[in-house]
Coordinates of C-alpha atoms and ligand atoms in Angstrom, one line a residue:
M1 CA 4.1 18.9 7.3
I2 CA 6.1 17.8 9.3
I3 CA 9.0 14.8 8.1
V4 CA 10.5 13.0 10.6
N5 CA 13.2 10.5 9.2
S6 CA 13.9 8.1 12.0
N7 CA 15.9 4.5 11.1
S8 CA 14.4 1.2 11.9
T9 CA 15.9 -1.8 12.9
D10 CA 15.8 -4.9 10.0
N11 CA 15.0 -7.9 12.0
T12 CA 13.0 -9.8 9.1
T13 CA 14.2 -12.8 7.2
S14 CA 13.4 -13.6 3.3
E15 CA 12.4 -17.1 4.0
E16 CA 8.8 -16.7 3.7
N17 CA 6.4 -17.5 1.1
F18 CA 5.7 -13.5 -0.3
S19 CA 9.0 -12.3 -0.3
T20 CA 10.4 -9.3 -0.9
S21 CA 14.1 -8.5 -0.5
K22 CA 14.3 -4.7 1.0
D23 CA 16.6 -3.8 -0.4
R24 CA 16.0 -4.2 -3.6
V25 CA 11.9 -2.1 -3.4
K26 CA 14.3 0.0 -1.7
Q27 CA 16.0 0.8 -4.9
V28 CA 13.0 0.4 -7.0
F29 CA 10.7 3.5 -6.1
S30 CA 13.4 5.6 -4.8
G31 CA 14.2 5.7 -8.8
I32 CA 10.8 6.4 -9.8
A33 CA 9.3 8.8 -7.1
G34 CA 9.5 11.9 -10.1
D35 CA 7.9 9.6 -12.5
Y36 CA 5.1 7.3 -9.9
D37 CA 2.6 8.9 -9.8
R38 CA 1.9 10.5 -13.6
V39 CA 2.7 6.1 -14.8
N40 CA 0.5 4.5 -12.2
E41 CA -2.4 6.8 -13.8
F42 CA -1.1 6.2 -17.0
I43 CA -1.3 2.3 -16.4
S44 CA -4.0 1.8 -14.5
F45 CA -6.4 3.6 -16.8
G46 CA -7.2 6.2 -14.5
Q47 CA -8.8 3.6 -12.2
I48 CA -6.4 4.3 -9.1
G49 CA -8.0 7.3 -8.2
R50 CA -10.8 5.4 -8.0
W51 CA -9.7 2.4 -6.0
R52 CA -7.9 5.8 -3.5
R53 CA -11.3 6.7 -3.3
A54 CA -13.2 3.5 -2.5
L55 CA -10.7 2.5 0.4
L56 CA -11.3 5.7 2.0
S57 CA -14.8 5.0 2.0
E58 CA -14.7 1.4 3.4
I59 CA -11.9 3.7 5.9
D60 CA -15.3 5.7 6.7
L61 CA -12.9 8.6 8.6
K62 CA -14.7 10.0 12.3
D63 CA -13.0 13.1 13.2
G64 CA -10.5 12.3 15.8
Q65 CA -8.6 9.4 15.0
R66 CA -4.9 8.6 14.8
V67 CA -4.8 7.1 11.4
L68 CA -1.3 5.6 10.0
D69 CA -0.9 5.2 6.4
L70 CA 1.2 2.1 6.1
G71 CA 3.9 2.9 2.7
C72 CA 2.6 6.5 2.1
G73 CA 4.5 6.5 -1.8
T74 CA 3.9 9.9 -2.8
G75 CA 1.8 11.0 -0.1
M76 CA -1.4 10.9 -2.0
L77 CA -4.2 8.3 0.0
T78 CA -2.7 10.3 3.1
R79 CA -3.7 14.2 1.8
E80 CA -7.2 12.3 1.2
I81 CA -7.1 11.4 4.3
V82 CA -5.9 14.4 6.2
N83 CA -9.1 16.2 3.7
S84 CA -11.5 14.1 5.1
L85 CA -10.5 14.6 8.9
R86 CA -11.0 18.1 10.9
S87 CA -9.6 17.0 13.9
G88 CA -6.7 14.1 14.4
E89 CA -3.4 12.6 13.8
V90 CA -2.5 11.4 10.2
V91 CA 1.2 10.0 10.0
G92 CA 1.9 8.6 6.1
V93 CA 5.7 6.3 6.6
D94 CA 7.1 4.8 3.9
L95 CA 10.6 2.8 3.0
S96 CA 11.7 6.1 0.7
P97 CA 12.5 9.0 1.9
E98 CA 12.6 10.1 -1.6
M99 CA 9.0 9.2 -2.1
I100 CA 7.8 10.6 0.9
N101 CA 9.9 13.9 -0.2
Q102 CA 8.2 13.8 -3.9
G103 CA 5.2 14.4 -2.5
V104 CA 5.2 16.8 0.6
K105 CA 5.2 20.2 -0.7
E106 CA 3.7 22.5 1.6
G107 CA 1.8 22.0 5.3
N108 CA -1.2 21.2 6.0
C109 CA -1.1 21.3 10.6
T110 CA -3.8 22.8 12.4
E111 CA -4.5 22.8 16.4
D112 CA -6.9 19.9 16.1
L113 CA -5.2 17.7 13.3
K114 CA -1.4 16.6 13.5
V115 CA -0.3 15.6 9.8
E116 CA 2.7 13.6 9.9
F117 CA 5.7 11.9 7.5
K118 CA 8.6 9.3 9.2
V119 CA 11.2 6.9 6.8
G120 CA 10.2 4.1 8.7
D121 CA 9.3 0.3 7.4
A122 CA 5.6 -1.9 8.0
T123 CA 7.3 -4.9 9.6
S124 CA 8.7 -3.0 12.6
L125 CA 7.1 -0.5 13.6
D126 CA 8.6 1.7 16.4
F127 CA 4.4 3.3 17.5
A128 CA 3.7 2.2 20.7
T129 CA 0.4 -1.1 21.0
G130 CA -2.5 0.2 20.4
Y131 CA -2.3 3.6 19.3
F132 CA -4.2 3.5 15.9
D133 CA -7.4 4.3 15.4
V134 CA -7.0 2.6 11.8
V135 CA -3.7 1.6 10.4
T136 CA -4.7 1.2 6.2
S137 CA -2.0 0.9 3.3
A138 CA -2.3 1.0 -0.4
F139 CA -0.7 -1.4 -3.2
M140 CA 2.2 -1.9 0.1
L141 CA 1.8 -5.2 0.9
R142 CA 3.2 -6.5 -2.2
N143 CA 5.9 -5.0 -0.9
V144 CA 6.8 -5.9 1.9
E145 CA 9.6 -8.3 2.9
S146 CA 7.6 -10.5 5.6
L147 CA 4.3 -10.3 4.4
T148 CA 3.2 -12.1 8.1
S149 CA 5.5 -9.9 9.9
A150 CA 3.9 -6.3 8.2
V151 CA -0.1 -7.7 8.7
S152 CA 1.4 -8.8 12.2
E153 CA 2.5 -4.9 13.2
M154 CA -0.5 -3.3 11.8
R155 CA -2.7 -5.3 14.2
R156 CA 0.1 -4.5 17.1
V157 CA -1.0 -0.8 16.7
V158 CA -4.3 -0.7 15.8
K159 CA -6.2 -0.2 19.6
P160 CA -9.0 -2.7 20.4
G161 CA -12.2 -2.5 17.8
G162 CA -9.8 -0.4 15.6
R163 CA -9.5 -1.9 11.9
V164 CA -7.3 -2.2 9.4
V165 CA -8.0 -1.3 5.9
T166 CA -5.4 -2.3 2.9
L167 CA -6.2 -1.9 -1.0
E168 CA -4.6 -4.1 -3.2
L169 CA -3.8 -6.0 -6.4
A170 CA -5.8 -9.0 -7.0
K171 CA -6.7 -11.7 -9.3
P172 CA -9.5 -11.7 -11.3
K173 CA -11.9 -14.9 -10.5
L174 CA -13.2 -14.4 -14.2
A175 CA -10.0 -17.4 -16.4
T176 CA -10.7 -15.4 -19.3
F177 CA -9.6 -11.9 -18.5
R178 CA -7.3 -13.4 -16.0
T179 CA -6.0 -14.9 -19.0
I180 CA -6.2 -10.9 -20.8
Y181 CA -5.4 -9.3 -16.7
L182 CA -1.9 -11.5 -16.3
S183 CA -0.8 -10.8 -20.3
Y184 CA -1.1 -7.2 -19.5
F185 CA 1.3 -7.7 -16.6
N186 CA 3.2 -10.2 -17.8
H187 CA 4.5 -8.9 -21.0
I188 CA 3.1 -5.4 -21.9
L189 CA 3.2 -2.9 -18.9
P190 CA 7.7 -3.7 -18.9
W191 CA 7.7 -2.3 -22.6
M192 CA 5.1 0.7 -21.6
G193 CA 7.9 0.9 -18.6
K194 CA 10.4 1.7 -20.9
L195 CA 8.3 3.6 -23.7
L196 CA 7.0 6.0 -19.9
H197 CA 10.2 5.7 -18.0
G198 CA 13.0 4.6 -20.1
R199 CA 13.5 1.4 -17.6
R200 CA 12.5 -1.9 -17.9
D201 CA 13.2 -3.6 -14.1
P202 CA 10.6 -1.0 -11.9
Y203 CA 7.7 -2.6 -14.1
C204 CA 9.2 -6.4 -13.8
H205 CA 8.9 -5.6 -9.9
L206 CA 5.6 -4.8 -10.3
T207 CA 4.7 -8.3 -12.5
T208 CA 6.9 -10.1 -9.5
S209 CA 5.4 -8.8 -7.0
L210 CA 2.1 -9.9 -8.4
K211 CA 2.9 -13.1 -9.6
K212 CA 3.9 -13.7 -5.8
F213 CA 2.1 -12.8 -4.0
P214 CA -1.2 -14.2 -2.1
D215 CA -4.4 -13.5 -4.0
Q216 CA -7.4 -12.3 -2.2
D217 CA -8.9 -15.4 -0.4
E218 CA -5.3 -16.5 0.5
L219 CA -4.8 -12.4 2.1
K220 CA -8.3 -13.0 4.1
Q221 CA -6.9 -16.3 5.9
L222 CA -3.3 -14.5 7.2
F223 CA -5.3 -11.6 7.6
E224 CA -7.6 -13.8 10.3
R225 CA -4.1 -15.9 11.1
A226 CA -2.6 -12.6 12.6
G227 CA -5.1 -12.2 15.1
L228 CA -7.4 -10.1 12.6
Q229 CA -11.0 -10.6 13.5
E230 CA -14.6 -9.4 11.2
V231 CA -11.6 -9.9 8.4
S232 CA -13.8 -9.2 4.8
Y233 CA -12.8 -8.0 1.7
K234 CA -14.4 -6.4 -1.9
E235 CA -13.1 -6.6 -4.9
L236 CA -13.0 -3.5 -7.6
T237 CA -13.1 -3.8 -11.5
F238 CA -13.8 -7.5 -11.3
G239 CA -11.4 -7.9 -9.2
I240 CA -8.4 -5.8 -10.3
A241 CA -7.2 -4.6 -7.1
A242 CA -9.6 -5.6 -3.6
I243 CA -9.9 -3.8 -0.3
H244 CA -9.1 -6.5 2.6
S245 CA -10.8 -4.7 6.1
G246 CA -10.3 -6.9 9.5
V247 CA -10.4 -6.0 13.3
K248 CA -8.5 -6.1 16.1
Ligands
SAM1 C1 3.5 0.9 -4.8 S1 3.9 2.0 -4.1 C2 2.0 2.5 -2.7 C3 2.5 4.4 -2.8 C4 1.0 4.7 -2.4 N1 0.5 4.0 -1.3 C5 -0.4 5.2 -3.8 O1 -1.2 4.7 -2.8 O2 0.2 5.5 -4.1 C6 4.4 0.9 -2.8 C7 5.3 1.5 -1.1 O3 5.3 1.0 0.1 C8 7.0 1.5 0.1 N2 7.0 0.4 0.4 C9 7.6 -1.0 0.8 N3 8.0 -1.7 1.6 C10 7.5 -0.9 2.5 C11 8.2 -1.6 4.2 N4 8.5 -2.5 4.2 N5 7.4 -0.2 4.8 C12 7.4 0.4 4.3 N6 7.1 1.2 3.4 C13 7.4 -0.2 2.2 C14 7.4 1.6 -1.0 O4 8.4 2.6 -1.1 C15 6.6 2.4 -2.2 O5 6.8 4.1 -1.4

């Protein structure tokens, strides 16, 4: 796999409702990169792999496609995308070089399948308009400084008829289940972080980002406002996570 470090320009503001500071997010993920996959597996009770596979099945990849995985992190989803294709182009982009470097261990490029990891900002991408067949992201949207800019950029770089498909934590609609779930996030998770990782703050970031993030219906509306069509979502594990999909 090839890593190309590119410096992107920051042209976003932090005035939106669902804003998260980019520097803070980069610092959080760079700080936990070494433990990220192990801890995630634990705190999601082993569900995270199943959710990524559900996303992959929703994307329904075809050989020859160009696919962009935004907020690729250690590349868990990117590698599944690569393993699903015999030809095409797969690009993983993440704000944190430490997250990317944690995952990149071996070469996967073949003559027919180009694989590349780049450092970059999902809200300001340096790809040509309409370059990709599919743009995807798993658990990134909750972290971006400007959600509107990120979804607009996803739409911009996908070709007409191409798809934007995202996986993100969501808010269960069933009141009792939602209460239990939010208590887990608010009270138990930061302490689990302390136990597993020695620090509470990255897991407080998880809690705060989830609180600020729109629910499933609001995110669907945001996709529609960004100009995506046929927007729909599918809930996973009683609405703990959701896959949103839209067509350009
Ligand atoms: C929760 S992790 C998810 C990683 C990976 N997609 C997965 O499924 O495990 C979120 C990732 O999004 C990245 N990220 C946050 N804001 C970003 C931005 N504006 N542009 C690109 N990546 C971003 C973080 O650095 C982090 O690696």
